[in-house]
Coordinates of C-alpha atoms in Angstrom, one line a residue:
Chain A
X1 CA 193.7 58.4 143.8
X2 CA 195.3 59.3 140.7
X3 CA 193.4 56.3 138.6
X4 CA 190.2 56.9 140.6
X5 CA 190.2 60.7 139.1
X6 CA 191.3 58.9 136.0
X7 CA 187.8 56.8 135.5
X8 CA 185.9 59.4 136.9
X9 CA 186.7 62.0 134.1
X10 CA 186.5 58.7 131.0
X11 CA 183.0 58.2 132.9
X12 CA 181.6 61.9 132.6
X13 CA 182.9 62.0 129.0
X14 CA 181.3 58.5 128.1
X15 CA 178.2 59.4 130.1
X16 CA 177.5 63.1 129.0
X17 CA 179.8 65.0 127.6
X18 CA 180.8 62.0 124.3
X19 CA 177.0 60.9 125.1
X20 CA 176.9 57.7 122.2
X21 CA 174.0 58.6 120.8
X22 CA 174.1 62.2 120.8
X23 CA 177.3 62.7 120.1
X24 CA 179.2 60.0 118.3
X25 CA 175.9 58.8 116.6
X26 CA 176.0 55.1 117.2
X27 CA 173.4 53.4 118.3
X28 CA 171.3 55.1 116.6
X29 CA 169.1 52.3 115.3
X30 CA 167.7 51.4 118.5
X31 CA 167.6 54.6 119.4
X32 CA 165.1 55.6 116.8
X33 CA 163.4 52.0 116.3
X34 CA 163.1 51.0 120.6
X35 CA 161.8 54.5 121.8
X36 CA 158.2 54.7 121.6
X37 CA 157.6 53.4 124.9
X38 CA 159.2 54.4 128.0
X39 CA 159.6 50.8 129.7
X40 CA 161.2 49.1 126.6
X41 CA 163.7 51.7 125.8
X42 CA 164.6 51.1 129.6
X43 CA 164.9 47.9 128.7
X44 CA 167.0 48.3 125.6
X45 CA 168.9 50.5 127.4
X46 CA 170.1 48.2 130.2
X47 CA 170.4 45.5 127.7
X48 CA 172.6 47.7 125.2
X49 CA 174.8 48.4 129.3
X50 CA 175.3 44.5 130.2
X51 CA 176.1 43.3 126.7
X52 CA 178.8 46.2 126.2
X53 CA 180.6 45.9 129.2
X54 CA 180.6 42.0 129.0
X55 CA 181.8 43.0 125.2
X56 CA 184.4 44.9 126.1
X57 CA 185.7 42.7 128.9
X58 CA 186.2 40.6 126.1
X59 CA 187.6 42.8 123.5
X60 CA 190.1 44.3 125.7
X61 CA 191.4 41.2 127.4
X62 CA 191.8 40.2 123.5
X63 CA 193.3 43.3 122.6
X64 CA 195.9 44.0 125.5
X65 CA 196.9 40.0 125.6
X66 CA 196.8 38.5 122.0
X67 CA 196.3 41.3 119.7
X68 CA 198.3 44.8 119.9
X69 CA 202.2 44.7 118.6
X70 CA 204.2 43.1 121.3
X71 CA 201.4 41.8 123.6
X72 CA 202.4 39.1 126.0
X73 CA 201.2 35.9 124.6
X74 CA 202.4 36.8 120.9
X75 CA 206.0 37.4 122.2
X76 CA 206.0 34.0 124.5
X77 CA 204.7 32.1 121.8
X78 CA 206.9 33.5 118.7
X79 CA 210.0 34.9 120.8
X80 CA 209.5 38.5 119.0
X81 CA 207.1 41.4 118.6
X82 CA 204.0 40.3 116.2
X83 CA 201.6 42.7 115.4
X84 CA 197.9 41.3 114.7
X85 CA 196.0 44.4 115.1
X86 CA 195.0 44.1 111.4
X87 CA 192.8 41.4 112.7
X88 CA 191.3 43.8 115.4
X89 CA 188.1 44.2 113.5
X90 CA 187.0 40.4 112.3
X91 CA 187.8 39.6 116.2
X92 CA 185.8 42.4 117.3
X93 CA 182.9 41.4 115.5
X94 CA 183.2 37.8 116.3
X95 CA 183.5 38.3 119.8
X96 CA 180.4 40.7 120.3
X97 CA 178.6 38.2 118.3
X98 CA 179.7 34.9 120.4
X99 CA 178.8 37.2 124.0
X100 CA 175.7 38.0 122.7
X101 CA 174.5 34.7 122.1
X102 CA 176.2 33.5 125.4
X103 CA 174.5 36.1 127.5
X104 CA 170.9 35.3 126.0
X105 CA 171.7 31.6 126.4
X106 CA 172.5 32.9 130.0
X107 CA 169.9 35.0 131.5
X108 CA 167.3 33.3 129.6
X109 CA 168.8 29.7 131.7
X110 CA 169.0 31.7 134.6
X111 CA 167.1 34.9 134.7
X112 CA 163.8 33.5 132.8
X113 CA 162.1 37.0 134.2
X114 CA 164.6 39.3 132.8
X115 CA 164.4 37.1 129.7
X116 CA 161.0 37.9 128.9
X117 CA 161.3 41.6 129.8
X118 CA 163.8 42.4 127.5
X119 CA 164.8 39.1 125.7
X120 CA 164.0 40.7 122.0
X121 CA 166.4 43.5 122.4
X122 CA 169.3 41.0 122.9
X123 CA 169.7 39.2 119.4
X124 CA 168.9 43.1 117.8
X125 CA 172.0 44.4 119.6
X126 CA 174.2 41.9 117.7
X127 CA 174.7 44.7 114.8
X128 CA 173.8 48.0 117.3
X129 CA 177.7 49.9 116.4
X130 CA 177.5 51.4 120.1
X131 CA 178.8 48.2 121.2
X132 CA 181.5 47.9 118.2
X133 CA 182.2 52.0 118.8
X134 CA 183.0 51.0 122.4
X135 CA 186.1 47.9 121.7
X136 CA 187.2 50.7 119.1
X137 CA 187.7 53.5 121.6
X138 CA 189.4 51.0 123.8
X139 CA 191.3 49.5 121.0
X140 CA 192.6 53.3 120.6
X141 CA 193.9 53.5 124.1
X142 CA 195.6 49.9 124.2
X143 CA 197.0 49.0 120.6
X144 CA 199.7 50.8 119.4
X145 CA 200.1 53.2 122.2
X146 CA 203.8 54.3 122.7
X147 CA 203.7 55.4 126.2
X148 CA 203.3 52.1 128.4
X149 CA 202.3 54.7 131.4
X150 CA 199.5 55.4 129.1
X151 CA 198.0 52.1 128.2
X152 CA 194.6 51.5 129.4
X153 CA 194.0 48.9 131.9
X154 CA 190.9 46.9 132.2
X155 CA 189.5 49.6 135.1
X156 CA 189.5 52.3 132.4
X157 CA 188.3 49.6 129.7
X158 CA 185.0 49.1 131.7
X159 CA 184.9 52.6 133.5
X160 CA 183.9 53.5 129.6
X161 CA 182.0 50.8 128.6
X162 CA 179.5 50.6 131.7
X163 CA 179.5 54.4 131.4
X164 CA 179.0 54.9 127.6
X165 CA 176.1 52.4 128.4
X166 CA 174.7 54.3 131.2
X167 CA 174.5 57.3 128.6
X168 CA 172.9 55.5 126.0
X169 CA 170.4 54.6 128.8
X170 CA 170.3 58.2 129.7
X171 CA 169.7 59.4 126.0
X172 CA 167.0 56.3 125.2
X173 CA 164.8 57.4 128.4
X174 CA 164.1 60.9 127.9
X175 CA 164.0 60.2 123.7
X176 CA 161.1 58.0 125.0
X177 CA 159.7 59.9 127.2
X178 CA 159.6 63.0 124.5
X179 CA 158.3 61.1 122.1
X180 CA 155.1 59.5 124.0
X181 CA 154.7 63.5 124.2
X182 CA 154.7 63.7 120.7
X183 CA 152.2 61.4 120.2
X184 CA 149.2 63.7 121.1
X185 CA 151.2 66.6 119.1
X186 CA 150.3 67.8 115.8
X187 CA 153.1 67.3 113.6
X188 CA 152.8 68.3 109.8
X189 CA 152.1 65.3 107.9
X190 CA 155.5 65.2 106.0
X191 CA 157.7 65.1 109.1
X192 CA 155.6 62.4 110.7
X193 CA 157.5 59.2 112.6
X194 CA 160.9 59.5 112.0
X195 CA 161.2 63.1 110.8
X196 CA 160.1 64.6 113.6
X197 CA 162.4 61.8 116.0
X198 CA 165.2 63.4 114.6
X199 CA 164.4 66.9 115.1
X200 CA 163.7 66.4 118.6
X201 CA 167.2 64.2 118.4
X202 CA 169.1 67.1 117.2
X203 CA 167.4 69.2 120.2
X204 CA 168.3 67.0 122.9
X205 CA 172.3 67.4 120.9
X206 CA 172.1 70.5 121.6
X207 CA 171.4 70.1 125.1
X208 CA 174.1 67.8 125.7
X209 CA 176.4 70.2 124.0
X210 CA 176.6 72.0 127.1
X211 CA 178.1 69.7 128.6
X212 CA 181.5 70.6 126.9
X213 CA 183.8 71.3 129.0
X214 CA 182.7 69.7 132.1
X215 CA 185.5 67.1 132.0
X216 CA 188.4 70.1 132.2
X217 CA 186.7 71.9 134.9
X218 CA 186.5 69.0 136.8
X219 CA 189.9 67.7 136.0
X220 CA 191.4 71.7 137.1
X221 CA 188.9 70.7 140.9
X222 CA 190.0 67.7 140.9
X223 CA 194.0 67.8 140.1
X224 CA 195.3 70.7 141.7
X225 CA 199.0 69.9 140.4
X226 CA 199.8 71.0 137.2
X227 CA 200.4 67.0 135.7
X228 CA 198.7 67.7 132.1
X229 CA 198.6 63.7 131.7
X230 CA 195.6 62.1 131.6
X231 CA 193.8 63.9 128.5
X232 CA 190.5 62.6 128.9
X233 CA 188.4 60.9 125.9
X234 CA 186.4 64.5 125.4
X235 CA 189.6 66.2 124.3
X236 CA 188.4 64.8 120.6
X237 CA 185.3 66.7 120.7
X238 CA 187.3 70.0 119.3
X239 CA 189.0 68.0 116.7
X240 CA 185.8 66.4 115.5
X241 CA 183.5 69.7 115.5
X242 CA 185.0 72.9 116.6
X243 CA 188.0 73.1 113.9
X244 CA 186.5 72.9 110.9
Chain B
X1 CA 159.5 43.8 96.3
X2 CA 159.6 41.1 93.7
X3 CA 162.4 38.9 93.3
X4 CA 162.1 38.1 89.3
X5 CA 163.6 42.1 88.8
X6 CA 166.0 42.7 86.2
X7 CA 169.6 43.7 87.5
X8 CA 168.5 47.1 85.8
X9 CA 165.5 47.6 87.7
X10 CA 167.3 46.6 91.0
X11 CA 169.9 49.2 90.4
X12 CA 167.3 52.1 89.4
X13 CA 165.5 51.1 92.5
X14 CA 168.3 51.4 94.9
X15 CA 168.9 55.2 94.1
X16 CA 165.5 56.5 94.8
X17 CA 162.4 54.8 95.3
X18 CA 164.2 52.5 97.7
X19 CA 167.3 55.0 99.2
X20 CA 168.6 53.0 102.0
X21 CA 169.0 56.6 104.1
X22 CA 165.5 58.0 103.6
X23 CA 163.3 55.0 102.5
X24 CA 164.8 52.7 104.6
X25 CA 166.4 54.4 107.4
X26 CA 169.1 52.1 107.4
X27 CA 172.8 53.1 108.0
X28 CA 172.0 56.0 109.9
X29 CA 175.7 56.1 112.1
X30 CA 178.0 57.2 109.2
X31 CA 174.7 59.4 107.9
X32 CA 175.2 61.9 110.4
X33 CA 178.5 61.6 111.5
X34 CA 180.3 62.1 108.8
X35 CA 178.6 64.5 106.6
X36 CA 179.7 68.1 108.1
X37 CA 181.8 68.0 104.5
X38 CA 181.2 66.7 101.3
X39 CA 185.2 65.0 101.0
X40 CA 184.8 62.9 104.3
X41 CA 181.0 62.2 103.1
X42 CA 182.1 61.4 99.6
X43 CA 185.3 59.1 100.8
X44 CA 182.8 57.1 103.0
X45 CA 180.6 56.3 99.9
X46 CA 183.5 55.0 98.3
X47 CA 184.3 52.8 101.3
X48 CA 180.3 51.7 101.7
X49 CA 180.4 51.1 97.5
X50 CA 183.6 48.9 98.0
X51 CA 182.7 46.8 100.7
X52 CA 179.2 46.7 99.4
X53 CA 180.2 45.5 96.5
X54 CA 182.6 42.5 97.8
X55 CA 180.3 41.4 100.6
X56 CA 177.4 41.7 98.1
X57 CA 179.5 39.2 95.4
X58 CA 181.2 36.7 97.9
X59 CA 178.0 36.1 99.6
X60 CA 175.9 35.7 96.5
X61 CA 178.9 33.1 95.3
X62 CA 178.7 31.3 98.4
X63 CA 174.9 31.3 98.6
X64 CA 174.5 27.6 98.2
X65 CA 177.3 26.8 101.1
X66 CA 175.0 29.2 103.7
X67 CA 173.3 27.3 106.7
X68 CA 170.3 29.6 108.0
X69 CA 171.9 29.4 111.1
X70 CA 175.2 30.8 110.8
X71 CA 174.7 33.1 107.8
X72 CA 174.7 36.5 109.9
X73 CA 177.8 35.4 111.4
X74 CA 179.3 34.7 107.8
X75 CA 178.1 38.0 106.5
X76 CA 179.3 40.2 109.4
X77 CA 182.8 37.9 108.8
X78 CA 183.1 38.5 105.2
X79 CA 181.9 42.3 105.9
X80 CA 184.6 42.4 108.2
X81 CA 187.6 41.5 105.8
X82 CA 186.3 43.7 103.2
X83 CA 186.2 46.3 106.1
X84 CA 189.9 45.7 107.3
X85 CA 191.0 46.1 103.4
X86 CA 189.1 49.4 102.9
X87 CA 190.5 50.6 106.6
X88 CA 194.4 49.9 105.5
X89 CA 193.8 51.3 101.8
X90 CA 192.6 54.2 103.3
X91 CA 195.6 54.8 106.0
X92 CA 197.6 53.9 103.3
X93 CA 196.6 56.5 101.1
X94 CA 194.8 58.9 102.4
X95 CA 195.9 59.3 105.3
X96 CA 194.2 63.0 106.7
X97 CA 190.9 61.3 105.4
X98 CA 191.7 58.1 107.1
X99 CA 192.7 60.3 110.8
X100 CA 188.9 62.1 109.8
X101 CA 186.6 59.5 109.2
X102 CA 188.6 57.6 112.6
X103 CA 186.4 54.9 114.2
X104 CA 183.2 55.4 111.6
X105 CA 185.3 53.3 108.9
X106 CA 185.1 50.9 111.4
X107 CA 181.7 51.1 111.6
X108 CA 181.0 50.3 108.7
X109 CA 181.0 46.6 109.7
X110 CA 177.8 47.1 111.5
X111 CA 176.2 49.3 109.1
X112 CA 172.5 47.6 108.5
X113 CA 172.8 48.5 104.8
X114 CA 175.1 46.1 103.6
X115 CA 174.0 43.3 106.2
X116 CA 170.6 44.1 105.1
X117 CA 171.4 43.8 101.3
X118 CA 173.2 40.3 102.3
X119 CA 170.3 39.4 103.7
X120 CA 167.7 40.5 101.1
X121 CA 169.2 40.3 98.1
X122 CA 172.9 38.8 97.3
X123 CA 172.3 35.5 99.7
X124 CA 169.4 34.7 97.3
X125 CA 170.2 35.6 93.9
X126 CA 173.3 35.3 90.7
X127 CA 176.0 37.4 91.4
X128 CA 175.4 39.4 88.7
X129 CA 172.3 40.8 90.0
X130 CA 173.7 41.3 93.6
X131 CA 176.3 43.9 91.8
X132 CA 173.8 45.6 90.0
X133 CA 171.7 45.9 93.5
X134 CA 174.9 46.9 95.5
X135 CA 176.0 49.5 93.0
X136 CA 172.3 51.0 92.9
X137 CA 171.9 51.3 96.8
X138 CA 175.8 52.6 97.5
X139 CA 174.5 55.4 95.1
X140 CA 171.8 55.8 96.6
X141 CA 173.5 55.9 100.1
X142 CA 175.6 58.5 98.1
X143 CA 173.5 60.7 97.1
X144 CA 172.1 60.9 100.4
X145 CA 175.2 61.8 101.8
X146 CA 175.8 64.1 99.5
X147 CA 172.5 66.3 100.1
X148 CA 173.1 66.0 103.7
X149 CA 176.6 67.0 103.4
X150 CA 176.0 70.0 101.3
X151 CA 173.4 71.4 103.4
X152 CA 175.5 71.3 106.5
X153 CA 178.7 72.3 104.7
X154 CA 177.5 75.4 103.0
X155 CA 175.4 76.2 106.0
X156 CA 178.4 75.5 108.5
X157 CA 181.5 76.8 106.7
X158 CA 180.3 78.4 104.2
X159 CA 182.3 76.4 101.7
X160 CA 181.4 72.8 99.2
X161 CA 184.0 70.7 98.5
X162 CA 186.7 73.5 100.3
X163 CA 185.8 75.7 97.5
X164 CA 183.6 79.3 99.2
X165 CA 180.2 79.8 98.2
X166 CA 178.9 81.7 100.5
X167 CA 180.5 85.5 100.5
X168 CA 183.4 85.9 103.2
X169 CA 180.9 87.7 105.9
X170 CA 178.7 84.9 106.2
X171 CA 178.5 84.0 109.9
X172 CA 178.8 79.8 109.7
X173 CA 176.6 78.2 111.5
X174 CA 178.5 76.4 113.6
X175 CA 175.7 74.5 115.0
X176 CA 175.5 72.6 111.3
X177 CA 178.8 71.3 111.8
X178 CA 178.6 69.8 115.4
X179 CA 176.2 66.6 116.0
X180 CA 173.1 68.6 116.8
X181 CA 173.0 70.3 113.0
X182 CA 173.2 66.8 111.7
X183 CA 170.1 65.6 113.2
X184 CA 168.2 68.8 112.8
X185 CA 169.1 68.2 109.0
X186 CA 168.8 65.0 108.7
X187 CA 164.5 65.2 110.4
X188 CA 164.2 68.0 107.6
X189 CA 165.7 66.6 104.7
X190 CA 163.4 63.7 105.4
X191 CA 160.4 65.6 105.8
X192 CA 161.1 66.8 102.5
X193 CA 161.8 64.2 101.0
X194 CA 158.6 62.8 102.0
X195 CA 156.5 65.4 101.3
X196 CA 157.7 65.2 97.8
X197 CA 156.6 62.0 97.7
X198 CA 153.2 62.5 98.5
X199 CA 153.0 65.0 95.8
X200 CA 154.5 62.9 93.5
X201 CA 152.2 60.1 94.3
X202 CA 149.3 62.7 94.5
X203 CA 149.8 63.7 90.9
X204 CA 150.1 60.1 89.8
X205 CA 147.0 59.5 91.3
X206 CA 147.7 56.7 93.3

């Protein structure tokens, strides 16, 4: 019960509340280059949800196992604690590249439909940072964290990544849909294309902004006891913005 | 974009007529993220310039070595190292900076500048002239920074560099200084900066 209120709040943070896009600012290539139309930013978007969660399946199997100081297979092998989480990054990187390629080699043997659909999205998400952002939050909440209690386990891993997918999907859809608005708009010469993209970007921020603070209330419905464990991804959001 | 251009010219043209942030639209992440002050924005620069500037020289050295095939996969590898040194220099010693900038130094791994200057320039040409383009375009991708990061700073705190501009009773913005007020200026700073353009191409008369 515990874990289950666990992924719920790590999926309304990845969702809505640290929405990718809008919030953290990755992704925002696609985000501005696949939105034109509304049935290929659906595409992008569920592209951009398979290939991180495969990705972080990946990085976090990598992570927890091989990589963080004192993970099982480093201590078996070596008989004491080795820390490779300097190599965190080049494996990162190496591993979202490699899945990529697999999973086009994959849907395009097996799913020769889904291939066409959205088959150009999948070599352009190679370099889209969402899917690096996503092993980094993870790599946060498994590599060097003292508290073993506290260590994510693959549940949370791909609670976040399916989830921070789902949000870019949400984000990529109604950017879309806005913007096939904006094409019978008149919009001043200067701000033409991209100018006016990012207006409406910084808009649809401020919209998600409210959904601040929906993580605690839930948390105070949801866990009646007073256990203050559990501080959900969103707890960053006041040290990123609201301090300075 | 000719390729017989003298390392001077490709270093004049990184800075303004082809700015990687408002030309090109490339390297947008750490664009918006981390310019709500002009230290974080200025400390990513440095990081962009530094890894810009190794990727940009190893991969021009190895040029001959590269098989069409793999070469994304050997720039995003040597990226990568140059990333992981800039990363532990930074925790090293700048540590407040390094906790600031978090994941987005990271990031930088995936920005589409330097994989896109990899690509266009350094895997094809001496290394001297892939310095002179990597120095042009990180001071480009600084200067865009900076007018991104002064705009939201003074507007959101009130302050540039830590130092107060703005009198004591202005009401900050605080909208500048979450992710919303980056893309709001980001769309106008762009609009600008194209409608200077036109002018200036007006008044040329082509």
């Amino acid at each position: 019960m515990d874990l289950l209120v666990t992924l719920l709040l790590i999926a309304v943070g990845a969702a809505l509340i640290n929405n990718f896009v809008l919030h953290y600012f990755v992704g925002l290539c696609p985000f501005m280059g696949v939105s034109r139309r509304l049935d290929t930013a659906t595409g992008m978007g569920f592209a951009v949800t398979f290939v991180i969660s495969v990705a972080s399946f990946l990085s976090w199997t990598l992570t927890y196992f091989v990589l963080r100081p004192g993970a099982p297979l480093t201590t078996w092998l070596l008989h004491r604690e080795v820390d490779l989480s300097i190599l965190n990054y080049i494996v990162y990187i190496f591993v979202i590249a490699s899945s990529v390629q697999f999973v086009e080699m994959y849907v395009r043997r097996f799913f020769p439909n889904l291939h066409r659909s959205f088959g150009v999205y999948l070599p352009l998400i190679t370099t889209n940072c969402a899917i690096l952002f996503a092993c980094l939050e993870i790599m946060k909440h498994v590599s060097g964290v003292e508290d073993p209690a506290r260590v994510w386990g693959l549940p949370q891993a791909l609670t976040l990544a399916f989830f921070a997918g789902i949000g870019f999907t949400i984000a990529i859809v109604i950017m879309a849909g806005i913007r096939e608005q904006l094409d019978v708009a008149d919009v001043p010469r200067a701000l033409q294309g991209a100018g006016i993209a990012f207006v409406v970007a910084g808009i649809l921020a401020m919209a998600f902004t409210g959904f601040t603070g929906v993580d605690r209330g839930l948390e105070k419905i949801l866990k009646p006891a007073p256990s203050r464990h559990a501080a959900s991804p969103s707890a960053r959001i006041h040290s990123r913005g609201g301090e300075q | 974009m000719t390729d017989d251009a003298t390392p001077l010219e490709r270093f004049l043209r990184g800075i303004i007529p082809e700015n990687p942030v408002y030309r090109q639209l490339l390297g947008l992440c750490p664009t918006l993220a981390v310019t709500n002050n002009m230290k974080a924005a200025m400390t990513m620069s440095g990081a962009v310039l530094f890894v810009l500037l190794g990727a940009n020289l190893v991969v021009s050295l190895i040029r001959g070595l590269l098989k069409p095939h793999l070469r994304i996969l050997v720039f995003t590898l040597t990226i990568a190292t140059f990333v992981t040194i800039a990363d532990r220099f930074l925790a090293a010693f700048m540590y407040p900076m390094s906790k600031e900038l978090g994941p987005y130094v990271p990031l930088i791994i995936v920005n589409c500048i330097i994989i896109c200057r990899c690509e266009v320039c350094a895997s094809r040409q001496s290394p001297a002239v892939a310095i002179a383009d990597a120095s042009g375009q990180s001071l480009g991708f600084a200067l865009a920074l900076a007018s991104i990061a002064t705009v939201r700073e003074i507007l959101g705190s009130g302050t540039w560099w830590g130092i107060r501009i703005l009198p004591a009773g202005w009401d900050n913005w605080v909208i500048m200084v979450l992710p919303a007020g980056a893309f709001l200026t980001m769309g106008l700073l762009l609009g600008i900066a194209n409608w200077l353009g036109t002018i200036r191409s007006e008044t040329k008369g082509y």
